Amino acid sequence: MQLVVTGATGFIASRLIAEALSRGHQVTALARDPDGVAPRQDSRFVVEKWSIGDPLPAVAGADAIFHLAAYIPADFGDAHQAARCFEVNTNGALQVAMSAAAHGVKRFVFFGSGQVYTPAAEPALETSPTFPVERASYYLASKLSAEICLLAFGAANAMPVTVLRLASVYGPGMHATGMLPTFIRALASGRSVVIRDGGRYRVDLVHVDDVVSLALAAVEKEKAGVFNAGSGEACNSSDAARIVAAALGAEPTLVNIEGEREGKTMIGFAALNVAKAVEQLGYSPRSLREGIEAWKAETGLGDFG
């Protein structure tokens, strides 16, 4: 197939491009900085300079466009960033879809967020309530409104749209910030990890290659609609630290838990129920332990120095 990937310098996009090429597909990568896209000696791979708001380059008749380009504010709590979030993440995504449809692109895949769901104890279904006011509201609202606009546009213009609501994605090539990179840096150097919330913070952690496989399956199997892209399980911070320690062969005693371990208020995010993706797309996400082991086998978990 002929595939187009926006935001091609990003963490997920780079893995998507590599996997798509390995499956024999042709890939056009769109990026603000083409020099930042990993070079590949492959005649089926083309890089084009492009930013949201620019006309799409020659993508006529492509089988699908994977839209990963987005605006992520430095301060998620800054209300002044709301306008930019909606300008790029909602209006920009809709303009890309409109342009893609005009070019005869057959399908549109949008990468949303699984953190748009209303906090709940049970794993979130694709039909669960969405109301992102707990954290990163302006950014998450812009991603959720993009889903609505894209699905409406697709329905009105006979352009199948697939929305993937991503859990917290980790793996080779990710940014050096966040919970897992922090644990890896400390434990790999023999330093202790102190978790001060009693280890109650929880989040669904999904390996980047599982997300990539799901995205490609949606196009290869021609499935539209909303799909959760997570591991299916929420992992708390203390368990995540212990899993990383075990994978690195670090002493378990380096993981120290402080603070209240039980509480009525949920800290973090619920798991994503992935039954729909499993049933319709053959999705088979790995556990966190399996994901950390795969990461270690590929890079030695040395991404962060």
Phi, psi and omega in degrees: 000160175260116185241148178238135181234119175269161182064040193292347178275354186284168181302304182290318183300320182296322178288323179297316179299313181299317182290320179299316179295322181294336178271002177092007180280159171268140183228129169253118182262128179250128184209148175297324180238091182303330180293342180276354178276132181302124181293145179221133178275078184212122183293345180271004185242127180228140177246132179235141175284127184197144173228156176302130185106337176279154172297145176293143175287194185291096178234022186306128175075010179301149181288329180196152171241129177260113186262103180249343181298135182200164174257121178244111184292150178293327179239107183293341182266000184276110182296337178294343181274352185300314183300317180294320178301314181288325179298315184271309190282329179261294182298320180297316180296319179296320178296322177298316180296318179297317179294320179298317179298320179295332178274000179081017176295135191278327185218156180231128178243121182249135180261102180263203183230136175281001179267010178278348183288149172297131181306133181205159181285330183271152176304139184279129171273164177299338180263002180292155180300143176244131180195078189279078179247358183281325185201145175051043189299318184292316178295309183295322178296324179292326177288320179293318179294329175297318177305311183300312182295317182292317179295321178294316179297316180299318180295323183283339186239016177054039176244107182301130180241130175248129176249125175253116177269106188276137167284196178281112187271135179224168175137185183304130178095358181288163178295156186277012177253165179106176188296306185295313177301323178297315179297316183297313181301314183292307187291327178294333180261008177080012178268154182281157174247125179250120180251113192265357181260018183076009181076021184273341179299130181226152183199151175275118182253122184237136180290140184303324182289335174291320177297316180299314180298321179294318180298316180291325178296323180299323180280315182296326180265359177056054180249127177253172179108188183261132179227133172285138180236082179223191177271343183092357181223143174266132180247130178277165188296325181292318178294322179299317179297319180293323177295316178298317180300316180296319181295326181272352184073024179277157179295131178301333181291349177286346178266112183245128182253125177236158176093182183289126183268342178237142179195156182282332183270128177288135176250122179106219188225150179286163173291159174260126175286121186251017183302322181296316179293323178296314184289315188268335186238006179066027183293137180218077183290148179273161175287167178299319179299316179296322180292318178295320178296320179295320178297315180297319181295327182279317188234353186074012184057034182262017184296337191248009176075000000 
